[in-house]
PDB file of C-alpha atoms and ligand atoms in Angstrom:
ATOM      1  CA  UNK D  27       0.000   0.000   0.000  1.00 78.00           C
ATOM      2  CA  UNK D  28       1.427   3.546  -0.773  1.00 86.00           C
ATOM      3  CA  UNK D  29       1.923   5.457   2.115  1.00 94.00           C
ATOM      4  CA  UNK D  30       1.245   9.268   2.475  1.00 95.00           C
ATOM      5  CA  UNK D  31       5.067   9.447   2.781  1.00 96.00           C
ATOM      6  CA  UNK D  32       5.457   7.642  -0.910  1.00 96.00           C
ATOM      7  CA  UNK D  33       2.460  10.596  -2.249  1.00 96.00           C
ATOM      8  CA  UNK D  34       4.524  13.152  -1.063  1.00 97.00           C
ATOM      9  CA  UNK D  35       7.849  11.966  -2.334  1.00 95.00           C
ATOM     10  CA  UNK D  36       6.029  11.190  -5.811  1.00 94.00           C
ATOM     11  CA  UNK D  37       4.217  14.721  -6.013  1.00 94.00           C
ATOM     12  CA  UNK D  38       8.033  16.535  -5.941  1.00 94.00           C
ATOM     13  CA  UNK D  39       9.435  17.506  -2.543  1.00 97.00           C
ATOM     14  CA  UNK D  40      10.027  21.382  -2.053  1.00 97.00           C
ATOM     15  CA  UNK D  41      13.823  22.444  -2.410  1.00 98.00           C
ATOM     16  CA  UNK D  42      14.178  23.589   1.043  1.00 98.00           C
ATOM     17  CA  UNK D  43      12.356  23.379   3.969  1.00 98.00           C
ATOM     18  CA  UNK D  44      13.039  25.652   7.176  1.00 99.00           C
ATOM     19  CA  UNK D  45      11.936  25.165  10.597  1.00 99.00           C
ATOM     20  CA  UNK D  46      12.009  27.798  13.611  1.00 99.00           C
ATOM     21  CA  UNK D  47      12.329  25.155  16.357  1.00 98.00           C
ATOM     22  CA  UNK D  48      10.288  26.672  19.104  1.00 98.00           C
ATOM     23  CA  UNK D  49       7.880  25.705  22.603  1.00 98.00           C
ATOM     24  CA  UNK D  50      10.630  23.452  24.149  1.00 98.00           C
ATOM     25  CA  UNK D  51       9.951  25.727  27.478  1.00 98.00           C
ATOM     26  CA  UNK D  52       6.697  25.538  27.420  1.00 98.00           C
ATOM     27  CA  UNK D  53       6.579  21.882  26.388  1.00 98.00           C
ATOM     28  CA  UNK D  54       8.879  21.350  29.492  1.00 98.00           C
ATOM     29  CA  UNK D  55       6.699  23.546  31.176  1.00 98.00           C
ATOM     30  CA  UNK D  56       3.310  21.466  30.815  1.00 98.00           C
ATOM     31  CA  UNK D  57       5.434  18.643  32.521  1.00 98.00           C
ATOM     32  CA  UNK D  58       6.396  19.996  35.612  1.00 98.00           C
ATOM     33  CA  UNK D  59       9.660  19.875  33.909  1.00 98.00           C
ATOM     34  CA  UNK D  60      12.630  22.642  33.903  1.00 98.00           C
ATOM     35  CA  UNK D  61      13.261  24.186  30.672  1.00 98.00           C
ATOM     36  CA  UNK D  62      16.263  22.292  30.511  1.00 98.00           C
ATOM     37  CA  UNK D  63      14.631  19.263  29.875  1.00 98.00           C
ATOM     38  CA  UNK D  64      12.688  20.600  27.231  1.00 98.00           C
ATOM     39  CA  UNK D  65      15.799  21.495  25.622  1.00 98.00           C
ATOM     40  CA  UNK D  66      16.949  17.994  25.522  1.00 98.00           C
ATOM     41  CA  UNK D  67      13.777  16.350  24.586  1.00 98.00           C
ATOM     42  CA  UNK D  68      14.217  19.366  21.219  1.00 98.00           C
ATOM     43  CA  UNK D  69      17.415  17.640  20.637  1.00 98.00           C
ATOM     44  CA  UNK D  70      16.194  14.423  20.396  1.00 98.00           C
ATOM     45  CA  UNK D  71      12.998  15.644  18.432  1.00 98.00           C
ATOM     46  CA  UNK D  72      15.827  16.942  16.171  1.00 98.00           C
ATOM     47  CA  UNK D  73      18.153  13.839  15.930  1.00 97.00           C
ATOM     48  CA  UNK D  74      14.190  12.158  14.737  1.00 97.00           C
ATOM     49  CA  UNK D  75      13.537  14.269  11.974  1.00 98.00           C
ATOM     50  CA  UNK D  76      17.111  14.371  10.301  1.00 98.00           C
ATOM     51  CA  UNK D  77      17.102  10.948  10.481  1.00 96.00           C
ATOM     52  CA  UNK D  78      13.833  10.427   8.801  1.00 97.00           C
ATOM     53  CA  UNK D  79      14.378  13.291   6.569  1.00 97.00           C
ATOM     54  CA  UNK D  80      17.817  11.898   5.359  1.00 95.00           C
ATOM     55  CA  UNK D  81      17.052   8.038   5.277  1.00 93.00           C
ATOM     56  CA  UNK D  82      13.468   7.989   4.111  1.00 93.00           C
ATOM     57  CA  UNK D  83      12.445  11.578   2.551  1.00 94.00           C
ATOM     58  CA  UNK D  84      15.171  12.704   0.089  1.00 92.00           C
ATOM     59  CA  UNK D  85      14.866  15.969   0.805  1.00 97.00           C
ATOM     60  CA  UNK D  86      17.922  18.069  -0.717  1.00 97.00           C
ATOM     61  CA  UNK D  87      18.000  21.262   1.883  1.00 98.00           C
ATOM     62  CA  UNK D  88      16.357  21.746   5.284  1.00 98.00           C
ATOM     63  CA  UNK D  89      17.484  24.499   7.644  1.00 99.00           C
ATOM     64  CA  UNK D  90      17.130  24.528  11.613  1.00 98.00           C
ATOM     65  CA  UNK D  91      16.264  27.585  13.469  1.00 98.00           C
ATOM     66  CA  UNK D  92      18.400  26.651  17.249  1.00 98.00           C
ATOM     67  CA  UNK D  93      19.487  29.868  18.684  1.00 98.00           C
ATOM     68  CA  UNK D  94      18.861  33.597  17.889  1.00 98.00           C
ATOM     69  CA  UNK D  95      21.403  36.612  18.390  1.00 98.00           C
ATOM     70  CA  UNK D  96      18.394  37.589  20.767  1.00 98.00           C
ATOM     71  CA  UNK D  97      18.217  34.227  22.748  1.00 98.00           C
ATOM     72  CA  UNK D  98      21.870  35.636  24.703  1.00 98.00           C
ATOM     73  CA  UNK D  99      19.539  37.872  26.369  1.00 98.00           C
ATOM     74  CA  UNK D 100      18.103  34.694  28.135  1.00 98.00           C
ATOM     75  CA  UNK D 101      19.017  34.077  31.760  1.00 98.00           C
ATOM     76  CA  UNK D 102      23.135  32.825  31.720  1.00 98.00           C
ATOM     77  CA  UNK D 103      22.491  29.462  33.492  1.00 98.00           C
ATOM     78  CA  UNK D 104      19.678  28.531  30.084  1.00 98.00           C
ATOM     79  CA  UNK D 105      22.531  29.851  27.596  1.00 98.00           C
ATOM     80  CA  UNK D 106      24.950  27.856  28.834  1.00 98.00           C
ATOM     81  CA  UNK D 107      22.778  24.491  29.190  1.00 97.00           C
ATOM     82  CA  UNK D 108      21.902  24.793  25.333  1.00 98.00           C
ATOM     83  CA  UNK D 109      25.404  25.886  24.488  1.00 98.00           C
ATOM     84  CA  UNK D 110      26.746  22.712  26.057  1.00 98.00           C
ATOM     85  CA  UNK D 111      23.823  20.339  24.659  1.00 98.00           C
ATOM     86  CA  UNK D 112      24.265  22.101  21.046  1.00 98.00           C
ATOM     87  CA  UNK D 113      28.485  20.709  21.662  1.00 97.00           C
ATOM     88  CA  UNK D 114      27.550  17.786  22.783  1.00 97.00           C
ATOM     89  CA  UNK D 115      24.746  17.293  19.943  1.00 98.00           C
ATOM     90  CA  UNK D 116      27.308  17.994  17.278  1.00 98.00           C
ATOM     91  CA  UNK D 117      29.832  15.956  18.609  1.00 97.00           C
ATOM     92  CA  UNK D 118      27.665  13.058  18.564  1.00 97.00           C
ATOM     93  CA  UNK D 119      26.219  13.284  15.801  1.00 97.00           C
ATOM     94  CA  UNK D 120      28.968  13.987  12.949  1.00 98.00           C
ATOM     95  CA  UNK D 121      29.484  10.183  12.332  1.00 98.00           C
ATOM     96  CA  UNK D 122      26.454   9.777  11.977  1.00 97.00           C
ATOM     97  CA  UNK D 123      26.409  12.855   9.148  1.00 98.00           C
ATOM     98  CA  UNK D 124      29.419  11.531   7.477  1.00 98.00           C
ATOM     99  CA  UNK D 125      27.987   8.252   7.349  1.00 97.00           C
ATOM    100  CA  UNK D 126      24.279   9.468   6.117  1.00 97.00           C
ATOM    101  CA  UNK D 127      25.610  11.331   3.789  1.00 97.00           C
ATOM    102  CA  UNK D 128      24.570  14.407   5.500  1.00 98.00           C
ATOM    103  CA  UNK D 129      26.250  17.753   4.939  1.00 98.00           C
ATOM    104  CA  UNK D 130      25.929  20.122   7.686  1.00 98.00           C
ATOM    105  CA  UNK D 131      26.147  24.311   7.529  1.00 98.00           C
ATOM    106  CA  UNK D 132      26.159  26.346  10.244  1.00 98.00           C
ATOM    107  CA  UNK D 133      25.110  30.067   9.700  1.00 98.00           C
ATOM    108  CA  UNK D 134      25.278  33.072  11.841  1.00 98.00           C
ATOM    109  CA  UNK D 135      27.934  34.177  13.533  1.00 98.00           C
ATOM    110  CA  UNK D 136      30.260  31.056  14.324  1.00 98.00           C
ATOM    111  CA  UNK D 137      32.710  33.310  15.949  1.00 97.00           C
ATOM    112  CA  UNK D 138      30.908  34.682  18.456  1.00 98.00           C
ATOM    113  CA  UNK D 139      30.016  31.237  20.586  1.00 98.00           C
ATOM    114  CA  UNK D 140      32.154  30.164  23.087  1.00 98.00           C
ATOM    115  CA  UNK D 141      35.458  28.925  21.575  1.00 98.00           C
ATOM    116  CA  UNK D 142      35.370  25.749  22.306  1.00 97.00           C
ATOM    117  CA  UNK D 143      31.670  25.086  20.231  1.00 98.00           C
ATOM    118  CA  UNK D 144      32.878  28.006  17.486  1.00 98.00           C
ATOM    119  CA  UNK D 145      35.939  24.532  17.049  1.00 98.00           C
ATOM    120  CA  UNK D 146      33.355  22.123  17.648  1.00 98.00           C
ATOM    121  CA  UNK D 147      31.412  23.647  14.882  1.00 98.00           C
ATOM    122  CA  UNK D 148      34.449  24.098  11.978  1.00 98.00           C
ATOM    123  CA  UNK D 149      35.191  20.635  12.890  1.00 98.00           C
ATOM    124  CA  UNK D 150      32.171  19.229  11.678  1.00 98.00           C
ATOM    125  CA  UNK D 151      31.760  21.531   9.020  1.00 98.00           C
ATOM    126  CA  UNK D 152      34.470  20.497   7.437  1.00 98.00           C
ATOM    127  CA  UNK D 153      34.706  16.914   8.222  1.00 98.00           C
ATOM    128  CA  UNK D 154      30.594  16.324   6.762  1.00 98.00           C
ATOM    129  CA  UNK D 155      31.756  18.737   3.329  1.00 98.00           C
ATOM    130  CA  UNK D 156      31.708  15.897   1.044  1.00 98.00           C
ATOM    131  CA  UNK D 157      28.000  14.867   2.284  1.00 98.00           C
ATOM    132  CA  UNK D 158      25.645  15.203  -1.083  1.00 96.00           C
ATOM    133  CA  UNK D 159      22.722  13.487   0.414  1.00 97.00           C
ATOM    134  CA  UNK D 160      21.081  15.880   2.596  1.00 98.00           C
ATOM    135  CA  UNK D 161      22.207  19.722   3.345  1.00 98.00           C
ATOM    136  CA  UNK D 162      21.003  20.430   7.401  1.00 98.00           C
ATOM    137  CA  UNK D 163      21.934  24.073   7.897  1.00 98.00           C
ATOM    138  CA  UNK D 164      21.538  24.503  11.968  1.00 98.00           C
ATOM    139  CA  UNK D 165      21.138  28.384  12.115  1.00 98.00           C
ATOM    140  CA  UNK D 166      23.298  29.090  15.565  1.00 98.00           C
ATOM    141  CA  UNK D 167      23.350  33.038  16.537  1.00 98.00           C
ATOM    142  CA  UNK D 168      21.956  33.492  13.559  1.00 98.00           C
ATOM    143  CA  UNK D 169      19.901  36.803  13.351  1.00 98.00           C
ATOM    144  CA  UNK D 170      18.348  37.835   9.529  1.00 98.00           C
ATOM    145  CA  UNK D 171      18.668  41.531   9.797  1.00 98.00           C
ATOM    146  CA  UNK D 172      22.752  41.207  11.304  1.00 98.00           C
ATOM    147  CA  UNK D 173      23.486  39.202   8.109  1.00 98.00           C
ATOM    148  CA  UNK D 174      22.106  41.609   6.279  1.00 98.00           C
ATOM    149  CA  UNK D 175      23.835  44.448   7.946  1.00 98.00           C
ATOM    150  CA  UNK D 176      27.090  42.016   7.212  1.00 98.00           C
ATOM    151  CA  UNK D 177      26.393  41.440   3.841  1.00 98.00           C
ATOM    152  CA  UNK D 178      25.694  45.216   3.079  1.00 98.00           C
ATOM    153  CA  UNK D 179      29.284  46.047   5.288  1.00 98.00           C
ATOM    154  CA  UNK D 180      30.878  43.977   3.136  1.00 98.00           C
ATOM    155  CA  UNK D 181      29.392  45.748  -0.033  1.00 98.00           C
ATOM    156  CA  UNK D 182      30.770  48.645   1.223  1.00 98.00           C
ATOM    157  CA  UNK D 183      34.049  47.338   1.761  1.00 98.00           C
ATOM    158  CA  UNK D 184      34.261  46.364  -1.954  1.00 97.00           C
ATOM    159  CA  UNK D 185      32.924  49.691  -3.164  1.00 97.00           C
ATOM    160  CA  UNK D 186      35.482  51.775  -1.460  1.00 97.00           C
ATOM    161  CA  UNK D 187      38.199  49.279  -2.314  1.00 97.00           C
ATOM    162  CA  UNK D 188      36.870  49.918  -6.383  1.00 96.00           C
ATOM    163  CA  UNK D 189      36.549  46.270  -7.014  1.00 96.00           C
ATOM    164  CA  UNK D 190      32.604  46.855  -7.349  1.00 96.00           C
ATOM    165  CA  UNK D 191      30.796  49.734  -9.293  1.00 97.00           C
ATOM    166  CA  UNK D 192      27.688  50.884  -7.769  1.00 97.00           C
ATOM    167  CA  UNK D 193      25.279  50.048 -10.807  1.00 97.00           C
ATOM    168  CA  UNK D 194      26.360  46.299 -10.177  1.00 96.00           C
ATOM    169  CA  UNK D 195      24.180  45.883  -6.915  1.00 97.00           C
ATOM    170  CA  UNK D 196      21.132  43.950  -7.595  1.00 97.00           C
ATOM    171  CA  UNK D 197      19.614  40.988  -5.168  1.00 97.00           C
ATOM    172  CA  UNK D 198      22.007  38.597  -6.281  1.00 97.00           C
ATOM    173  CA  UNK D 199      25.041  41.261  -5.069  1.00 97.00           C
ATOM    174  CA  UNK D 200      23.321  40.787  -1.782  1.00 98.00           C
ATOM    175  CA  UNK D 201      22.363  37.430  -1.822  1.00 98.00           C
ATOM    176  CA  UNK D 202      25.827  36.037  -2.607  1.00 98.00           C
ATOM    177  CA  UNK D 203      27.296  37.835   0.608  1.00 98.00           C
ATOM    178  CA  UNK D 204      24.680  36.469   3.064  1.00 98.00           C
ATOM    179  CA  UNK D 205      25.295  33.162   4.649  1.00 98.00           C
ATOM    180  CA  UNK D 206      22.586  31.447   3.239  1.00 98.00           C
ATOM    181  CA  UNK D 207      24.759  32.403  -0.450  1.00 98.00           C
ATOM    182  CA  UNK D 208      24.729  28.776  -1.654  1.00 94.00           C
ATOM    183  CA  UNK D 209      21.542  27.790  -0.311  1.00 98.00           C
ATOM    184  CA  UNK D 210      18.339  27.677  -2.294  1.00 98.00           C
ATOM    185  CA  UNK D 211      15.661  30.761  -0.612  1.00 98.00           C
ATOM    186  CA  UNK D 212      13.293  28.165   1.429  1.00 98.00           C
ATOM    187  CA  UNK D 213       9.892  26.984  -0.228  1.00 98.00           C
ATOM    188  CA  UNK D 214       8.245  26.356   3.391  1.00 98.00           C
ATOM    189  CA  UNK D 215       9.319  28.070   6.651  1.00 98.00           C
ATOM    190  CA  UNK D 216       7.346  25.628   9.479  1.00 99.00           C
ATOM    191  CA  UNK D 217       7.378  27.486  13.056  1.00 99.00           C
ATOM    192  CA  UNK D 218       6.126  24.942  16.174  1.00 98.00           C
ATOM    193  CA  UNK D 219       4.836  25.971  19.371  1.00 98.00           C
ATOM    194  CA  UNK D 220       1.698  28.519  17.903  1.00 98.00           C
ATOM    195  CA  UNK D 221       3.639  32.095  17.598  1.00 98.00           C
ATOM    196  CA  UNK D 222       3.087  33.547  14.452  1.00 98.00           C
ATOM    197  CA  UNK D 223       6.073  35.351  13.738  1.00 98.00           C
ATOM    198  CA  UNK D 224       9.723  35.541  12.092  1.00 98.00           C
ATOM    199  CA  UNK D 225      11.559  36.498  15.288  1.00 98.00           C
ATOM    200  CA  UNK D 226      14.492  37.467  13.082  1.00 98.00           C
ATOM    201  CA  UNK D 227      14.701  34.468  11.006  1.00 98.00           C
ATOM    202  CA  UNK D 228      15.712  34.243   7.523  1.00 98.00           C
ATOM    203  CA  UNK D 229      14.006  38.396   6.558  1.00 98.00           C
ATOM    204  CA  UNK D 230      15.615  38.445   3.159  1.00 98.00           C
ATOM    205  CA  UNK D 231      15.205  34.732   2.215  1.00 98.00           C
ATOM    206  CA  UNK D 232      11.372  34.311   3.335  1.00 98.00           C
ATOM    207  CA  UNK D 233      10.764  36.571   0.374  1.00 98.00           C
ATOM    208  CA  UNK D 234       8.296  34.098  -1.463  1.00 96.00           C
ATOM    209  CA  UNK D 235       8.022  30.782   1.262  1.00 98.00           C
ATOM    210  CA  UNK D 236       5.268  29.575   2.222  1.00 98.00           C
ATOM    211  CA  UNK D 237       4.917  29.679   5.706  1.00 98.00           C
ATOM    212  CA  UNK D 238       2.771  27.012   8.195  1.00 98.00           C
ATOM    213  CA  UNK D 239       2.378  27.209  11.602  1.00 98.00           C
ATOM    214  CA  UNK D 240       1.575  24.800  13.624  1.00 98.00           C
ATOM    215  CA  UNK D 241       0.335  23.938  18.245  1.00 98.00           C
ATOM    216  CA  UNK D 242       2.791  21.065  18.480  1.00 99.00           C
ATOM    217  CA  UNK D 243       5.757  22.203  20.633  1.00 99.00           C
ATOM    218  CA  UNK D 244       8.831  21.138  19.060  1.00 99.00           C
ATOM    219  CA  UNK D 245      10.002  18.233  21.353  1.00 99.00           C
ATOM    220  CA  UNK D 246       6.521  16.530  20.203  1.00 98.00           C
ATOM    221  CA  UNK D 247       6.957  17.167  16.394  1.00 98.00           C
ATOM    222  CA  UNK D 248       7.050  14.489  14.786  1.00 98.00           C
ATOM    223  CA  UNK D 249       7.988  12.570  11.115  1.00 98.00           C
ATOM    224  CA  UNK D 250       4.542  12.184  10.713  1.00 97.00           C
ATOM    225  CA  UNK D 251       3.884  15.837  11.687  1.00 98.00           C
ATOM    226  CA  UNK D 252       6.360  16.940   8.938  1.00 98.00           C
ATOM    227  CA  UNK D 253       4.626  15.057   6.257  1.00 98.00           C
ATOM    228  CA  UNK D 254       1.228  15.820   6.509  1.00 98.00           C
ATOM    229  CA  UNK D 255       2.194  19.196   6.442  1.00 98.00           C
ATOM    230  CA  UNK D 256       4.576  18.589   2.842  1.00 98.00           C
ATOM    231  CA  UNK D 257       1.293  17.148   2.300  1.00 97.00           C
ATOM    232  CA  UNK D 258      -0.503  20.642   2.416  1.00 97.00           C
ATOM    233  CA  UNK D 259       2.278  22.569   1.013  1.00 97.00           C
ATOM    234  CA  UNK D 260       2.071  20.537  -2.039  1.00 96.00           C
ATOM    235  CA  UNK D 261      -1.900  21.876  -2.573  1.00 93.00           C
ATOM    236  CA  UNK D 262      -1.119  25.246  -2.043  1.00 91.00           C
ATOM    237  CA  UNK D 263      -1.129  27.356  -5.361  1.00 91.00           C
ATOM    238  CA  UNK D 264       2.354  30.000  -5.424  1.00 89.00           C
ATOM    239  CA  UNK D 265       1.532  32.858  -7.895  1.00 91.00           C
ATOM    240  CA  UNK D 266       4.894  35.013  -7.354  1.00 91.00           C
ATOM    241  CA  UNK D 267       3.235  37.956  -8.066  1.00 93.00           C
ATOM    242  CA  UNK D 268       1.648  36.864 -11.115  1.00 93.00           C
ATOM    243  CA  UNK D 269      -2.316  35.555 -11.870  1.00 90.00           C
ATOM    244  CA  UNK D 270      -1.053  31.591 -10.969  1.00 84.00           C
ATOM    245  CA  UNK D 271      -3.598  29.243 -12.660  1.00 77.00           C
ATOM    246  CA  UNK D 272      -6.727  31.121 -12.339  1.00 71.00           C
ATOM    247  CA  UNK D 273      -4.935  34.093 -15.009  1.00 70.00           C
ATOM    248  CA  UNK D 274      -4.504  31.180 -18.037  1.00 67.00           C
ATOM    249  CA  UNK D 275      -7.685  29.516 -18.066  1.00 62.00           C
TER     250      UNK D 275
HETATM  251  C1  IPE H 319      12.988  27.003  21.413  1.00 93.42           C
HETATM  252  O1  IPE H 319      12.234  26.841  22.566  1.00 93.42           O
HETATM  253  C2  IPE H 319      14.458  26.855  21.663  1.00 93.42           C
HETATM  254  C3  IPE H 319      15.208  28.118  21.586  1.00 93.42           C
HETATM  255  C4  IPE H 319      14.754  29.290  21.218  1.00 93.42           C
HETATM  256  C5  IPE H 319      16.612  28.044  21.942  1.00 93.42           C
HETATM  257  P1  IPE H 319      12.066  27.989  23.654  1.00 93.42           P
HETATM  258  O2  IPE H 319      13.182  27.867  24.635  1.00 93.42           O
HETATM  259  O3  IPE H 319      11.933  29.313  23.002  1.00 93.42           O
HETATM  260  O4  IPE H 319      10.699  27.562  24.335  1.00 93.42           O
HETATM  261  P2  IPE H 319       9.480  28.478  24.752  1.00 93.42           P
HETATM  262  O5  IPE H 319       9.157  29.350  23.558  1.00 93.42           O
HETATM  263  O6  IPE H 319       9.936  29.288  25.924  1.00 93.42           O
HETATM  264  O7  IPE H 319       8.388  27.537  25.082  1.00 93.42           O
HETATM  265  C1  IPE H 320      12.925  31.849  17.927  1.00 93.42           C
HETATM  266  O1  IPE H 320      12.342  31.449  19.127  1.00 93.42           O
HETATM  267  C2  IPE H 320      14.364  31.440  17.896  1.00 93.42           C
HETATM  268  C3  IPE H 320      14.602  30.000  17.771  1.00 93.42           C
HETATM  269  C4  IPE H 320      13.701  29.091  17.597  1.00 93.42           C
HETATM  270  C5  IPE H 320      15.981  29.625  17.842  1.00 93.42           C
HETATM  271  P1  IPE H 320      12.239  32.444  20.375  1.00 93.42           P
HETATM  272  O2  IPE H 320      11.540  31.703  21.439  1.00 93.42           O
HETATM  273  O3  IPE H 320      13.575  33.003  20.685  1.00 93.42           O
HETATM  274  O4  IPE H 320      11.343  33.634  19.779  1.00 93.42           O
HETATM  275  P2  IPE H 320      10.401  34.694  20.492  1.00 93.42           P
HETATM  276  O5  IPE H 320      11.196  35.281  21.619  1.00 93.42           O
HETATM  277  O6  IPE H 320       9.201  33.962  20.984  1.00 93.42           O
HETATM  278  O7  IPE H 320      10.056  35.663  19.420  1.00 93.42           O
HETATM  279 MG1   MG H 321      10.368  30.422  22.329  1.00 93.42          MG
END
């Protein structure tokens, strides 16, 4: 029997799917848990869906929303806990990238973690680079309006320096200085736990995504979860601006 997984795979996966990861508080929260356990049950919610998404799905790009250039502002002790489950996650998990085929980004601004996750990070980077399965981009201090402050710094740079004339800035001279430069914009930005915003995420790239929001806090999202809303993405009409199928007939 085909499966609703087969259907999706059949009707053509989006390029790139983004997720804000978000609710593992208040998941934690609803347990008479502290927030540090949500955290970890997030990681392992995590670890399920590349997994699945790697081995089963075929998807080429998804990106992973973990920690904002706001989320310092949280209180140190929480900062710390995720910065030492985000090592730890990594550290695990490489072999199993290398061996999945998995090639793992990291965007935002690698430099400013602590040192010894900024190594933890290159590391892995560089040791999953030959993955061509699946690309998992894990957006870590990653804010979308300080990349584009970057991108547009570094613009400037090359103006002043003459190696770029003025009339040659168009959206791909921005694009191509962001960090997301060799990664497709996302087709579907998913965001768990019921907000309904950004929160800084991906400003330039959401241009055109589709964007679904969903109750289920993040350590309870599931495979299935993720499917059913491919599913639904896959019925959705994308005009771009333009009259979509209604205009031609
Ligand atoms: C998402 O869960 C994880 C991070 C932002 C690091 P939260 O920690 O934001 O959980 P809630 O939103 O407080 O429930
Ligand atoms: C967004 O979640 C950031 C990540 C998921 C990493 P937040 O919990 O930080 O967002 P706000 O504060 O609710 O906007
Ligand atoms: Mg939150």
């Amino acid at each position: 029997m085909r499966t609703l997984v087969d259907r999706v795979v059949e009707a053509g996966l989006p390029g790139h799917v983004a997720i804000i990861m978000d609710g593992n508080g208040r998941w934690a929260a609803a347990r008479d848990l502290p927030r540090s356990a949500g955290h970890r049950a997030g990681a392992e919610a995590v670890e399920r869906l590349v997994r699945f998404v790697g081995r089963r799905l075929g998807l080429r790009y998804l990106t992973l929303f973990a920690f904002s250039t706001e989320n310092w502002t949280r209180p140190p002790a929480e900062v710390e806990d995720l910065m030492a489950l985000l090592q730890h996650f990594i550290d695990e998990k490489v072999g199993e990238f290398i061996d999945g085929g998995i090639r793992l980004r990291v965007i935002g601004d690698v430099e400013g973690l602590p040192a010894e996750l900024a190594a933890t990070v290159r590391d892995a980077v560089r040791r999953t680079e030959a993955g061509e399965k699946l690309n998992l981009t894990v957006a870590l201090n990653y804010g979308g309006r300080q990349d584009i402050v970057r991108a547009c710094g570094e613009i400037a740079k090359s103006l002043a320096a003459g190696d770029l004339d003025p009339s040659a800035i168009d959206e791909a001279a921005i694009a191509e200085r962001l960090h997301t430069a060799r990664i497709p914009d996302p087709d579907l930005i998913i965001r768990t736990s019921g907000e309904t915003r950004l929160s800084n995420f991906f400003l330039w790239q959401a241009a055109y995504a589709e964007l679904h929001f969903t109750k289920t806090y993040w350590p309870g999202f599931t495979p299935a979860e993720f499917v059913r809303i491919l599913d639904a993405f896959q019925k959705r009409e994308r005009r771009y601006g333009g009259l979509g199928m209604e205009g031609v007939v």
